[in-house]
């Protein structure tokens, strides 16, 4: 099946780095830590690693084997297996188009924050002055400076999906820049992509390592790390923890988009993709755990800061109410004094009882507050960064890392579109530069809709629905096609032809039985979850109330794709 004249990676290392750059993405930084927090800290690692062995690794191996054997993109590869399966490859391309439309918007936000980091005072650290110059903007006072900067300055968000106030010029320019850089990365196919991945796949680890050193030295970081490494084993009995582990593995590895098939199609015929599949899968999961350690250190710092601020407010309330000396109550004795004064002066304490209840200080409660997605990446991290010494430095490092993670994943996303389409003779007559440019411009023009004032609501819809349910269906059909249409025995022979040996019993049992059953189970769960969801809703920004629920789109379990 080898095609003469098809370009190859310069070395197996380039292929591995391309897969790492694609698979290790934003989901590792903002989705996995959230799931750890949601499902009992380190205890979540047990279902996560089990699902890696039962689902992620076998399916990752399978897609690499198909791409390397057929040496074609997703459409051509599945058509070669059976003419009736060409639509499966087309479905992967369409899903990748959906992903590209909104995924580069995240990179545009990263550019926006990166550019705003070069200021003497970070713009999300303080509220702007109102038009009368008499005090801070009221909208910002009701919210927080970090929330205001994201929702008002970055998104200029409307109060509902129906309201559209035009394109945000700054965001549109950042999106153009993001697509221009994406084009430069892929303009010469694997020849240019192969060079770029040396940087996009490795530099984020340097930043994460620097953040790890800084994070563990922050005040209160130990509280976050204790929270992560103290597993709540009762969560293992929660079916949703196992379902979330399965979906996280699935989306984090980037299965079903056709990117892995496209990357593997540029390998030499006898390349050892089996070892590479194992290495990339372990690197991807290891990065999720590594990023979680960094994130929980930041969580601990932020939660401790909020907890101590709460204690200080409570201390001042008690001092003023009971007319005590300034040094009578220390930060460490606030809770003790609260109980003492409640017992000693019950009538006087009753006057502030409501305020005490509303402002109850609880470090565990602060750590239990789970945030994912853009809320974690652009609000929680920004909140923590502004309180660090030299916040501009840490802000530049963090958003540059986010940018590289996002751009690295975009290489795979766009390759999943371009490679299968270039396999058609009519498309192959165009130069790489022209065809890649047309794809990028097409996605850019459609993606401009996400830079409008209602664009974030559409972003949420695409993020929650465009590449979740459809991917499960695509990969389910893939594994059934390989196991029962193409046949395990033929697939074994193909692998033997490439590697010199047949796959062992583990791989065959996973492909034929375990992985299909898991995917069917996830598929059924998604259908039931959608039906039981009732009237779909979404969260909207309200200037007076800050955030309030409105009707529209419900969020399914999987959230972001993680690529």
Coordinates of C-alpha atoms in Angstrom, one line a residue:
X1 CA 0.0 0.0 0.0
X2 CA 3.1 2.3 0.1
X3 CA 2.6 5.4 -2.1
X4 CA 5.6 6.6 -4.1
X5 CA 6.6 10.2 -3.6
X6 CA 4.7 10.7 -0.3
X7 CA 6.8 12.8 2.1
X8 CA 8.1 11.2 5.3
X9 CA 9.1 12.5 8.7
X10 CA 12.9 13.2 8.9
X11 CA 13.2 10.9 11.9
X12 CA 11.0 8.8 14.2
X13 CA 11.6 11.4 16.9
X14 CA 9.8 14.0 14.8
X15 CA 6.8 11.8 14.6
X16 CA 6.8 11.2 18.3
X17 CA 7.1 14.9 19.1
X18 CA 4.3 15.7 16.6
X19 CA 2.0 13.2 18.4
X20 CA 3.0 14.6 21.8
X21 CA 2.5 18.2 20.6
X22 CA -1.0 17.2 19.3
X23 CA -2.1 15.0 22.2
X24 CA -0.7 17.1 25.1
X25 CA -2.9 20.2 24.9
X26 CA -5.1 22.5 26.9
X27 CA -7.2 19.6 28.3
X28 CA -4.2 18.4 30.2
X29 CA -3.9 21.8 32.0
X30 CA -7.6 22.7 32.5
X31 CA -9.7 19.5 32.4
X32 CA -7.7 16.8 34.2
X33 CA -7.0 18.9 37.4
X34 CA -10.7 19.7 37.5
X35 CA -11.6 16.0 37.4
X36 CA -9.1 15.2 40.1
X37 CA -10.6 17.9 42.3
X38 CA -14.1 16.7 41.5
X39 CA -13.5 13.0 42.2
X40 CA -11.4 12.8 45.3
X41 CA -7.9 14.1 44.4
X42 CA -5.3 11.3 43.7
X43 CA -8.0 8.7 44.0
X44 CA -9.1 9.7 40.4
X45 CA -5.8 8.3 39.1
X46 CA -7.0 4.7 39.7
X47 CA -9.9 4.8 37.2
X48 CA -7.9 7.1 34.9
X49 CA -5.0 4.7 34.5
X50 CA -7.3 1.7 34.2
X51 CA -9.2 3.4 31.4
X52 CA -5.8 4.2 29.7
X53 CA -5.0 0.5 29.5
X54 CA -8.5 -0.6 28.5
X55 CA -9.4 2.1 26.1
X56 CA -6.9 4.8 25.3
X57 CA -3.8 2.9 24.5
X58 CA -5.4 0.2 22.3
X59 CA -7.3 2.7 20.2
X60 CA -4.2 5.0 19.9
X61 CA -2.2 2.0 18.7
X62 CA -5.0 1.1 16.2
X63 CA -5.1 4.5 14.6
X64 CA -1.3 4.7 14.2
X65 CA -1.3 1.2 12.6
X66 CA -4.0 2.1 10.1
X67 CA -2.3 5.3 9.1
X68 CA 1.2 3.7 8.7
X69 CA -0.2 0.7 6.7
X70 CA -2.4 2.6 4.3
X71 CA -0.2 5.7 4.0
X72 CA -3.3 7.8 3.4
X73 CA -5.4 10.3 5.3
X74 CA -8.6 9.3 7.1
X75 CA -10.8 9.3 4.0
X76 CA -8.5 7.3 1.9
X77 CA -7.5 4.9 4.7
X78 CA -11.0 3.9 5.5
X79 CA -12.0 3.7 1.9
X80 CA -9.1 1.2 1.4
X81 CA -10.4 -0.9 4.2
X82 CA -13.9 -0.9 2.7
X83 CA -15.5 1.4 0.1
X84 CA -18.5 1.7 2.4
X85 CA -16.3 3.3 5.1
X86 CA -15.3 6.4 3.2
X87 CA -17.9 8.3 5.1
X88 CA -16.2 7.5 8.3
X89 CA -13.1 9.4 7.2
X90 CA -15.3 12.2 6.0
X91 CA -16.9 12.4 9.4
X92 CA -13.5 12.8 11.0
X93 CA -12.7 15.6 8.6
X94 CA -15.9 17.4 9.3
X95 CA -15.4 17.0 13.1
X96 CA -11.9 18.4 12.7
X97 CA -13.2 21.4 10.8
X98 CA -15.7 22.1 13.7
X99 CA -12.8 21.8 16.1
X100 CA -10.5 24.2 14.2
X101 CA -13.3 26.8 13.9
X102 CA -13.4 27.4 17.7
X103 CA -10.1 26.0 19.0
X104 CA -8.0 28.8 17.5
X105 CA -10.2 31.3 19.3
X106 CA -8.6 30.0 22.6
X107 CA -5.2 30.8 21.0
X108 CA -6.5 34.3 20.2
X109 CA -7.5 34.8 23.9
X110 CA -4.0 33.6 24.9
X111 CA -2.5 36.2 22.5
X112 CA -4.7 38.9 24.0
X113 CA -3.7 38.1 27.6
X114 CA 0.0 37.7 26.5
X115 CA 0.0 41.2 24.9
X116 CA -1.7 42.7 28.0
X117 CA 0.9 41.1 30.3
X118 CA 3.5 43.7 29.3
X119 CA 2.2 46.5 31.5
X120 CA 3.4 47.9 34.8
X121 CA 0.1 46.9 36.4
X122 CA -1.7 43.8 35.0
X123 CA -5.1 45.0 33.7
X124 CA -7.0 42.2 35.5
X125 CA -5.4 43.1 38.8
X126 CA -7.4 46.3 39.4
X127 CA -10.8 47.6 38.3
X128 CA -10.8 50.4 35.7
X129 CA -12.0 53.9 36.6
X130 CA -15.6 54.7 35.6
X131 CA -16.5 57.4 33.0
X132 CA -17.1 60.0 35.7
X133 CA -13.6 59.2 37.2
X134 CA -15.2 59.0 40.7
X135 CA -14.4 55.4 41.4
X136 CA -14.1 51.9 39.9
X137 CA -16.5 50.7 37.2
X138 CA -19.6 49.4 38.9
X139 CA -19.7 46.2 36.8
X140 CA -16.2 45.4 37.9
X141 CA -16.9 46.1 41.6
X142 CA -19.9 43.7 41.5
X143 CA -17.7 41.0 40.0
X144 CA -13.9 40.8 40.4
X145 CA -11.2 42.4 38.3
X146 CA -10.2 39.1 36.8
X147 CA -13.8 38.2 35.8
X148 CA -14.4 41.7 34.5
X149 CA -11.3 41.6 32.3
X150 CA -12.2 38.3 30.8
X151 CA -16.0 38.8 30.2
X152 CA -16.0 42.6 29.5
X153 CA -12.5 43.5 28.1
X154 CA -11.6 40.2 26.4
X155 CA -15.1 39.0 25.2
X156 CA -17.2 42.2 25.6
X157 CA -19.9 39.6 26.1
X158 CA -23.6 40.3 25.6
X159 CA -26.3 39.4 28.1
X160 CA -27.7 36.5 25.9
X161 CA -27.0 34.5 22.7
X162 CA -29.7 36.4 20.9
X163 CA -27.9 39.8 21.3
X164 CA -25.1 40.4 18.8
X165 CA -23.2 43.7 19.0
X166 CA -20.7 43.1 16.2
X167 CA -17.1 41.8 16.0
X168 CA -14.6 42.6 18.8
X169 CA -11.8 44.2 16.8
X170 CA -9.0 43.2 19.2
X171 CA -10.1 39.6 19.3
X172 CA -10.5 39.5 15.5
X173 CA -6.9 40.7 15.0
X174 CA -5.7 38.1 17.5
X175 CA -7.6 35.4 15.7
X176 CA -6.0 36.5 12.4
X177 CA -2.6 36.3 14.0
X178 CA -3.3 32.8 15.4
X179 CA -4.3 31.6 12.0
X180 CA -1.3 33.3 10.3
X181 CA 1.1 31.4 12.6
X182 CA -0.8 28.2 12.1
X183 CA -0.4 28.6 8.4
X184 CA 3.4 29.2 8.7
X185 CA 3.6 26.0 10.8
X186 CA 1.9 23.8 8.2
X187 CA 2.7 25.6 4.9
X188 CA 5.2 22.9 3.7
X189 CA 3.4 19.9 5.2
X190 CA 5.5 17.6 7.4
X191 CA 8.7 19.3 6.4
X192 CA 7.7 22.5 8.2
X193 CA 5.6 20.8 10.9
X194 CA 8.5 18.4 11.7
X195 CA 10.7 21.4 12.6
X196 CA 8.1 23.3 14.6
X197 CA 7.2 20.4 16.9
X198 CA 10.7 20.4 18.4
X199 CA 9.7 23.6 20.1
X200 CA 5.9 23.3 20.6
X201 CA 6.3 19.8 22.2
X202 CA 9.2 20.6 24.6
X203 CA 9.0 24.2 25.7
X204 CA 5.7 23.8 27.6
X205 CA 7.5 21.3 29.9
X206 CA 10.1 23.9 30.7
X207 CA 7.5 26.4 31.7
X208 CA 5.6 23.8 33.7
X209 CA 8.8 22.9 35.5
X210 CA 9.5 26.6 36.3
X211 CA 5.9 26.9 37.5
X212 CA 6.3 23.8 39.6
X213 CA 9.3 25.3 41.4
X214 CA 7.5 28.6 41.9
X215 CA 4.2 26.9 42.8
X216 CA 5.5 24.7 45.6
X217 CA 7.2 27.7 47.3
X218 CA 4.0 29.8 47.4
X219 CA 2.3 30.4 50.7
X220 CA -0.4 27.7 51.2
X221 CA 0.7 25.6 48.2
X222 CA 1.1 22.6 50.6
X223 CA -2.6 22.8 51.4
X224 CA -3.4 22.2 47.7
X225 CA -0.9 19.4 47.3
X226 CA -2.3 17.7 50.5
X227 CA -5.7 17.9 48.9
X228 CA -4.6 16.3 45.7
X229 CA -2.5 13.5 47.3
X230 CA -5.1 12.6 49.9
X231 CA -7.4 10.3 47.9
X232 CA -11.1 10.0 48.8
X233 CA -11.5 6.3 48.0
X234 CA -15.3 6.5 48.3
X235 CA -15.3 8.2 44.9
X236 CA -14.2 4.8 43.3
X237 CA -17.8 3.7 43.9
X238 CA -19.1 6.7 41.9
X239 CA -19.9 5.5 38.3
X240 CA -19.5 9.1 37.1
X241 CA -15.8 9.1 38.2
X242 CA -15.2 6.1 35.9
X243 CA -17.2 7.6 33.0
X244 CA -15.2 10.9 33.4
X245 CA -12.0 9.0 33.4
X246 CA -12.9 7.1 30.2
X247 CA -14.0 10.3 28.4
X248 CA -10.9 12.2 29.6
X249 CA -8.6 9.5 28.2
X250 CA -10.5 9.4 25.0
X251 CA -10.5 13.1 24.3
X252 CA -7.0 13.8 25.7
X253 CA -5.4 11.4 23.2
X254 CA -7.2 13.1 20.3
X255 CA -8.8 9.9 19.0
X256 CA -11.3 9.9 16.1
X257 CA -10.2 13.2 14.5
X258 CA -8.0 11.6 11.9
X259 CA -4.9 13.5 13.1
X260 CA -3.2 10.3 14.3
X261 CA -3.9 8.5 11.0
X262 CA -2.6 11.5 9.1
X263 CA 0.6 11.8 11.1
X264 CA 1.3 8.0 10.9
X265 CA 0.7 8.1 7.1
X266 CA 4.1 9.9 6.8
X267 CA 6.0 7.2 8.6
X268 CA 8.4 4.7 7.0
X269 CA 6.7 1.4 6.3
X270 CA 8.7 -0.5 9.1
X271 CA 8.5 2.3 11.7
X272 CA 8.0 0.8 15.2
X273 CA 4.7 2.6 16.0
X274 CA 3.9 0.1 18.8
X275 CA 6.6 1.5 21.1
X276 CA 5.7 5.0 20.0
X277 CA 2.0 4.6 20.9
X278 CA 3.0 3.4 24.4
X279 CA 5.5 6.2 24.9
X280 CA 3.1 9.0 23.7
X281 CA 0.2 7.7 25.7
X282 CA 2.3 7.5 28.9
X283 CA 3.8 11.0 28.2
X284 CA 0.3 12.4 27.7
X285 CA -1.0 10.9 31.0
X286 CA 2.2 11.8 32.9
X287 CA 1.8 15.4 31.7
X288 CA -1.8 15.5 33.0
X289 CA -0.5 14.4 36.5
X290 CA 2.4 16.8 36.3
X291 CA 0.2 19.7 35.3
X292 CA -2.2 18.8 38.2
X293 CA 0.6 19.0 40.8
X294 CA 1.3 22.5 39.5
X295 CA -2.4 23.5 39.4
X296 CA -3.1 22.2 42.9
X297 CA -0.1 24.2 44.2
X298 CA -1.7 27.3 42.7
X299 CA -5.1 26.2 44.0
X300 CA -3.6 25.9 47.5
X301 CA -2.1 29.4 47.3
X302 CA -5.3 30.9 46.1
X303 CA -7.5 29.0 48.6
X304 CA -5.2 29.9 51.5
X305 CA -5.2 33.6 50.4
X306 CA -9.0 33.6 50.2
X307 CA -9.3 31.8 53.6
X308 CA -6.9 34.2 55.3
X309 CA -8.7 37.2 53.8
X310 CA -12.0 35.8 55.1
X311 CA -10.5 35.4 58.6
X312 CA -9.2 38.9 58.5
X313 CA -12.7 40.2 57.6
X314 CA -14.2 38.1 60.4
X315 CA -11.6 39.4 62.8
X316 CA -12.4 43.0 62.0
X317 CA -16.1 42.3 62.3
X318 CA -15.7 40.9 65.8
X319 CA -13.3 43.7 66.9
X320 CA -15.7 46.4 65.8
X321 CA -18.9 44.7 67.1
X322 CA -17.5 43.9 70.6
X323 CA -15.2 47.0 70.8
X324 CA -12.1 44.9 71.5
X325 CA -8.5 46.0 71.4
X326 CA -6.7 45.7 68.0
X327 CA -4.4 42.9 69.2
X328 CA -7.0 41.0 71.1
X329 CA -7.8 38.6 68.3
X330 CA -5.1 37.1 66.1
X331 CA -5.7 35.4 62.7
X332 CA -5.1 32.0 64.3
X333 CA -7.7 32.6 67.1
X334 CA -10.6 34.0 65.0
X335 CA -12.7 30.8 65.1
X336 CA -12.0 30.3 68.8
X337 CA -13.1 33.9 69.6
X338 CA -16.2 33.5 67.4
X339 CA -17.4 30.5 69.6
X340 CA -16.4 32.3 72.8
X341 CA -18.2 35.5 72.0
X342 CA -21.3 33.6 70.8
X343 CA -21.4 31.8 74.2
X344 CA -20.6 34.9 76.3
X345 CA -22.7 37.6 74.6
X346 CA -25.4 35.7 72.7
X347 CA -27.7 38.7 72.3
X348 CA -25.0 41.0 70.9
X349 CA -23.7 38.2 68.7
X350 CA -27.2 37.6 67.3
X351 CA -27.0 41.0 65.6
X352 CA -24.1 39.8 63.4
X353 CA -25.1 36.1 63.2
X354 CA -26.2 36.5 59.6
X355 CA -22.9 38.1 58.5
X356 CA -20.9 35.4 60.4
X357 CA -22.9 32.6 58.6
X358 CA -22.5 34.3 55.2
X359 CA -18.8 34.9 55.6
X360 CA -18.0 31.5 57.2
X361 CA -14.3 30.7 56.7
X362 CA -13.5 27.2 55.6
X363 CA -10.3 26.2 53.9
X364 CA -11.6 22.8 52.8
X365 CA -14.6 24.5 51.2
X366 CA -12.3 26.8 49.3
X367 CA -10.3 23.8 48.0
X368 CA -13.5 22.0 47.0
X369 CA -14.5 24.7 44.6
X370 CA -13.9 23.0 41.3
X371 CA -13.3 25.1 38.1
X372 CA -12.6 23.9 34.6
X373 CA -12.1 25.1 31.1
X374 CA -11.7 28.8 30.4
X375 CA -12.7 29.6 34.0
X376 CA -9.6 27.9 35.2
X377 CA -7.2 29.0 32.5
X378 CA -8.1 32.6 32.2
X379 CA -9.7 33.5 35.5
X380 CA -8.4 31.3 38.4
X381 CA -4.8 31.3 37.1
X382 CA -5.0 35.1 36.4
X383 CA -6.3 35.6 40.0
X384 CA -3.3 33.7 41.4
X385 CA -0.7 35.3 39.1
X386 CA -1.7 38.8 40.1
X387 CA -0.9 38.0 43.7
X388 CA 2.6 36.7 42.9
X389 CA 5.8 38.7 43.1
X390 CA 6.8 39.9 39.5
X391 CA 3.3 39.0 38.2
X392 CA 4.2 40.2 34.7
X393 CA 6.9 37.6 34.3
X394 CA 4.7 34.7 35.5
X395 CA 1.8 36.0 33.3
X396 CA 4.0 36.0 30.1
X397 CA 5.4 32.6 30.9
X398 CA 1.9 31.1 31.6
X399 CA 0.1 32.5 28.6
X400 CA 3.0 31.7 26.2
X401 CA 2.8 28.1 27.5
X402 CA -1.0 28.1 26.8
X403 CA -0.3 29.5 23.4
X404 CA 2.2 26.7 22.5
X405 CA -0.1 24.0 23.9
X406 CA -2.9 25.4 21.7
X407 CA -0.8 25.9 18.6
X408 CA 0.7 22.4 19.0
X409 CA -2.7 20.9 19.0
X410 CA -3.8 23.0 16.0
X411 CA -1.0 21.4 13.9
X412 CA -2.7 18.0 14.3
X413 CA -6.2 19.5 13.9
X414 CA -5.4 21.2 10.6
X415 CA -3.3 18.2 9.3
X416 CA -6.4 16.0 9.9
X417 CA -8.2 18.2 7.3
X418 CA -5.5 18.8 4.8
X419 CA -4.0 15.3 4.5
X420 CA -7.1 13.4 3.5
X421 CA -8.2 16.1 1.1
X422 CA -4.8 16.2 -0.5
X423 CA -5.1 12.5 -1.2
X424 CA -7.7 13.4 -3.9
X425 CA -6.1 13.9 -7.3
X426 CA -7.9 17.2 -8.0
X427 CA -6.6 18.6 -4.7
X428 CA -3.1 17.2 -5.1
X429 CA -2.6 19.4 -8.2
X430 CA -2.6 22.5 -6.0
X431 CA 0.6 23.5 -4.3
X432 CA 0.9 22.9 -0.5
X433 CA 1.1 26.6 0.1
X434 CA -2.1 27.5 -1.8
X435 CA -4.2 24.6 -0.4
X436 CA -3.1 25.1 3.2
X437 CA -3.8 28.9 2.8
X438 CA -7.3 28.2 1.5
X439 CA -8.1 25.9 4.4
X440 CA -6.8 28.5 6.9
X441 CA -8.7 31.4 5.4
X442 CA -11.9 29.3 5.2
X443 CA -11.6 28.4 8.9
X444 CA -10.6 32.0 9.8
X445 CA -13.7 33.6 8.1
X446 CA -16.1 31.2 9.8
X447 CA -14.3 31.5 13.1
X448 CA -14.8 35.3 13.2
X449 CA -18.3 34.6 14.5
X450 CA -16.8 33.6 17.8
X451 CA -15.3 37.1 18.2
X452 CA -18.7 38.8 18.3
X453 CA -20.3 39.8 21.6
X454 CA -22.4 36.6 21.6
X455 CA -19.5 34.5 20.3
X456 CA -18.6 33.0 23.7
X457 CA -22.1 31.4 23.9
X458 CA -21.5 29.8 20.4
X459 CA -18.0 28.8 21.6
X460 CA -19.6 26.9 24.5
X461 CA -22.1 25.2 22.2
X462 CA -19.3 24.0 19.8
X463 CA -17.0 23.1 22.7
X464 CA -19.7 21.0 24.4
X465 CA -21.3 19.4 21.3
X466 CA -19.3 19.7 18.1
X467 CA -16.6 17.1 19.0
X468 CA -17.9 14.9 21.8
X469 CA -20.8 12.7 20.9
X470 CA -19.8 12.5 17.3
X471 CA -16.3 11.4 18.2
X472 CA -17.6 8.5 20.3
X473 CA -19.6 7.3 17.4
X474 CA -16.7 7.7 14.9
X475 CA -14.2 5.7 17.1
X476 CA -16.9 3.0 17.9
X477 CA -17.4 2.4 14.1
X478 CA -13.6 2.5 13.6
X479 CA -12.9 -0.3 16.1
X480 CA -15.9 -2.4 14.9
X481 CA -14.7 -1.9 11.3
X482 CA -11.1 -3.1 12.1
X483 CA -12.2 -6.0 14.3
X484 CA -15.2 -7.3 12.4
X485 CA -15.2 -5.9 8.9
X486 CA -11.5 -5.8 8.0
X487 CA -10.9 -8.6 10.4
X488 CA -8.5 -9.1 13.3
X489 CA -6.5 -11.7 11.5
X490 CA -5.9 -9.5 8.5
X491 CA -5.0 -6.6 10.8
X492 CA -2.5 -8.9 12.6
X493 CA -0.8 -9.7 9.3
X494 CA -0.6 -6.0 8.4
X495 CA 1.1 -5.3 11.8
X496 CA 3.4 -8.3 11.3
X497 CA 4.4 -6.9 7.9
X498 CA 5.3 -3.6 9.4
X499 CA 6.8 -4.6 12.8
X500 CA 8.0 -8.2 12.1
X501 CA 5.8 -9.7 14.8
X502 CA 2.1 -10.0 15.5
X503 CA 0.4 -8.1 18.3
X504 CA 0.0 -10.1 21.6
X505 CA -3.3 -11.2 23.2
X506 CA -3.7 -8.0 25.1
X507 CA -4.2 -5.9 22.0
X508 CA -6.5 -8.3 20.3
X509 CA -8.8 -8.7 23.4
X510 CA -9.0 -4.9 23.7
X511 CA -9.8 -4.3 20.0
X512 CA -12.3 -7.2 19.7
X513 CA -14.1 -7.0 23.1
X514 CA -13.2 -4.5 25.8
X515 CA -12.8 -1.2 23.9
X516 CA -16.0 -1.7 21.8
X517 CA -18.0 -2.5 25.0
X518 CA -16.6 0.6 26.8
X519 CA -17.4 2.8 23.9
X520 CA -21.0 1.4 23.6
X521 CA -21.4 2.1 27.3
X522 CA -20.2 5.7 27.0
X523 CA -22.4 6.1 23.9
X524 CA -25.5 4.9 25.8
X525 CA -24.6 7.1 28.8
X526 CA -24.4 10.2 26.6
X527 CA -27.8 9.5 25.1
X528 CA -29.4 8.9 28.5
X529 CA -27.7 12.0 30.0
X530 CA -28.9 14.2 27.1
X531 CA -32.5 12.9 27.3
X532 CA -32.6 13.3 31.1
X533 CA -31.1 16.8 30.9
X534 CA -34.4 18.5 30.4
X535 CA -34.6 21.9 28.9
X536 CA -31.1 22.9 27.9
X537 CA -29.6 25.9 29.7
X538 CA -26.5 28.1 29.6
X539 CA -24.8 30.6 31.9
X540 CA -25.0 34.2 30.7
X541 CA -23.3 37.4 31.8
X542 CA -25.5 40.1 33.4
X543 CA -24.0 43.5 34.1
X544 CA -26.0 44.0 37.3
X545 CA -26.1 40.4 38.7
X546 CA -22.7 39.3 37.1
X547 CA -23.6 35.7 36.2
X548 CA -27.1 34.3 36.1
X549 CA -28.6 31.2 34.3
X550 CA -30.6 31.6 31.1
X551 CA -32.2 29.0 28.8
X552 CA -30.1 27.5 26.0
X553 CA -27.5 24.7 26.1
X554 CA -26.8 22.2 28.8
X555 CA -23.2 21.0 29.4
X556 CA -22.5 17.3 28.9
X557 CA -20.0 15.4 31.0
X558 CA -17.1 15.5 28.5
X559 CA -16.6 19.3 28.1
X560 CA -13.5 20.2 26.1
X561 CA -11.8 17.8 23.7
X562 CA -8.5 18.0 25.5
X563 CA -6.4 17.8 22.3

